[in-house]
PDB file of C-alpha atoms in Angstrom:
ATOM      1  CA  UNK A   1      25.452 -36.331  -7.051  1.00 60.00           C
ATOM      2  CA  UNK A   2      24.424 -34.324 -10.103  1.00 86.00           C
ATOM      3  CA  UNK A   3      20.729 -34.643  -9.236  1.00 87.00           C
ATOM      4  CA  UNK A   4      21.420 -33.518  -5.682  1.00 89.00           C
ATOM      5  CA  UNK A   5      23.258 -30.437  -6.965  1.00 90.00           C
ATOM      6  CA  UNK A   6      20.386 -29.660  -9.306  1.00 91.00           C
ATOM      7  CA  UNK A   7      17.839 -30.114  -6.510  1.00 89.00           C
ATOM      8  CA  UNK A   8      19.913 -27.820  -4.287  1.00 93.00           C
ATOM      9  CA  UNK A   9      20.061 -25.137  -7.006  1.00 95.00           C
ATOM     10  CA  UNK A  10      16.323 -25.464  -7.620  1.00 95.00           C
ATOM     11  CA  UNK A  11      15.658 -25.049  -3.905  1.00 96.00           C
ATOM     12  CA  UNK A  12      17.866 -21.956  -3.793  1.00 97.00           C
ATOM     13  CA  UNK A  13      16.068 -20.478  -6.809  1.00 97.00           C
ATOM     14  CA  UNK A  14      12.686 -21.092  -5.175  1.00 97.00           C
ATOM     15  CA  UNK A  15      13.854 -19.506  -1.925  1.00 98.00           C
ATOM     16  CA  UNK A  16      15.224 -16.462  -3.782  1.00 98.00           C
ATOM     17  CA  UNK A  17      11.966 -16.120  -5.699  1.00 98.00           C
ATOM     18  CA  UNK A  18       9.959 -16.346  -2.477  1.00 98.00           C
ATOM     19  CA  UNK A  19      12.177 -13.710  -0.884  1.00 98.00           C
ATOM     20  CA  UNK A  20      11.640 -11.395  -3.855  1.00 98.00           C
ATOM     21  CA  UNK A  21       7.889 -11.962  -3.684  1.00 98.00           C
ATOM     22  CA  UNK A  22       7.933 -11.172   0.019  1.00 98.00           C
ATOM     23  CA  UNK A  23       9.838  -7.943  -0.601  1.00 98.00           C
ATOM     24  CA  UNK A  24       7.407  -6.993  -3.359  1.00 98.00           C
ATOM     25  CA  UNK A  25       4.448  -7.574  -1.040  1.00 98.00           C
ATOM     26  CA  UNK A  26       6.104  -5.420   1.635  1.00 98.00           C
ATOM     27  CA  UNK A  27       6.570  -2.562  -0.825  1.00 98.00           C
ATOM     28  CA  UNK A  28       3.021  -2.875  -2.135  1.00 98.00           C
ATOM     29  CA  UNK A  29       1.640  -2.934   1.413  1.00 98.00           C
ATOM     30  CA  UNK A  30       3.556   0.241   2.184  1.00 97.00           C
ATOM     31  CA  UNK A  31       2.148   1.944  -0.907  1.00 98.00           C
ATOM     32  CA  UNK A  32      -1.404   0.855  -0.042  1.00 97.00           C
ATOM     33  CA  UNK A  33      -0.980   2.168   3.511  1.00 97.00           C
ATOM     34  CA  UNK A  34       0.234   5.545   2.248  1.00 97.00           C
ATOM     35  CA  UNK A  35      -2.610   5.757  -0.282  1.00 97.00           C
ATOM     36  CA  UNK A  36      -5.144   4.881   2.426  1.00 96.00           C
ATOM     37  CA  UNK A  37      -3.800   7.641   4.674  1.00 96.00           C
ATOM     38  CA  UNK A  38      -3.867  10.118   1.778  1.00 96.00           C
ATOM     39  CA  UNK A  39      -7.487   9.304   0.923  1.00 95.00           C
ATOM     40  CA  UNK A  40      -8.492   9.556   4.582  1.00 94.00           C
ATOM     41  CA  UNK A  41      -6.801  12.955   4.868  1.00 93.00           C
ATOM     42  CA  UNK A  42      -8.540  14.165   1.721  1.00 92.00           C
ATOM     43  CA  UNK A  43     -11.876  12.893   2.991  1.00 89.00           C
ATOM     44  CA  UNK A  44     -11.388  14.597   6.357  1.00 89.00           C
ATOM     45  CA  UNK A  45     -10.421  17.865   4.653  1.00 86.00           C
ATOM     46  CA  UNK A  46     -13.505  17.714   2.398  1.00 85.00           C
ATOM     47  CA  UNK A  47     -15.768  17.062   5.384  1.00 84.00           C
ATOM     48  CA  UNK A  48     -14.252  20.051   7.163  1.00 80.00           C
ATOM     49  CA  UNK A  49     -14.882  22.255   4.124  1.00 80.00           C
ATOM     50  CA  UNK A  50     -18.475  21.061   3.825  1.00 77.00           C
ATOM     51  CA  UNK A  51     -19.132  21.642   7.514  1.00 77.00           C
ATOM     52  CA  UNK A  52     -17.685  25.152   7.243  1.00 75.00           C
ATOM     53  CA  UNK A  53     -19.961  25.875   4.283  1.00 75.00           C
ATOM     54  CA  UNK A  54     -23.039  24.483   6.017  1.00 73.00           C
ATOM     55  CA  UNK A  55     -22.778  26.510   9.227  1.00 69.00           C
ATOM     56  CA  UNK A  56     -26.239  27.421  10.507  1.00 68.00           C
ATOM     57  CA  UNK A  57     -25.209  31.024  11.171  1.00 69.00           C
ATOM     58  CA  UNK A  58     -24.108  31.529   7.586  1.00 62.00           C
ATOM     59  CA  UNK A  59     -26.329  33.700   5.391  1.00 63.00           C
ATOM     60  CA  UNK A  60     -26.740  32.568   1.797  1.00 59.00           C
ATOM     61  CA  UNK A  61     -27.593  35.105  -0.886  1.00 57.00           C
TER      62      UNK A  61
END
């Protein structure tokens, strides 16, 4: 019976660890998604600035 109790506790520890890993992955995925959106927004803003600067009707001195 003692070995069964130990096996049960080990299984519970493994399941808790897997749950924590899953939660960590979820958080990291959320952070990566937000960073990706931020970089895309920055890239889009930079492209808009460059296009505004490179207008053909603009006179450079």
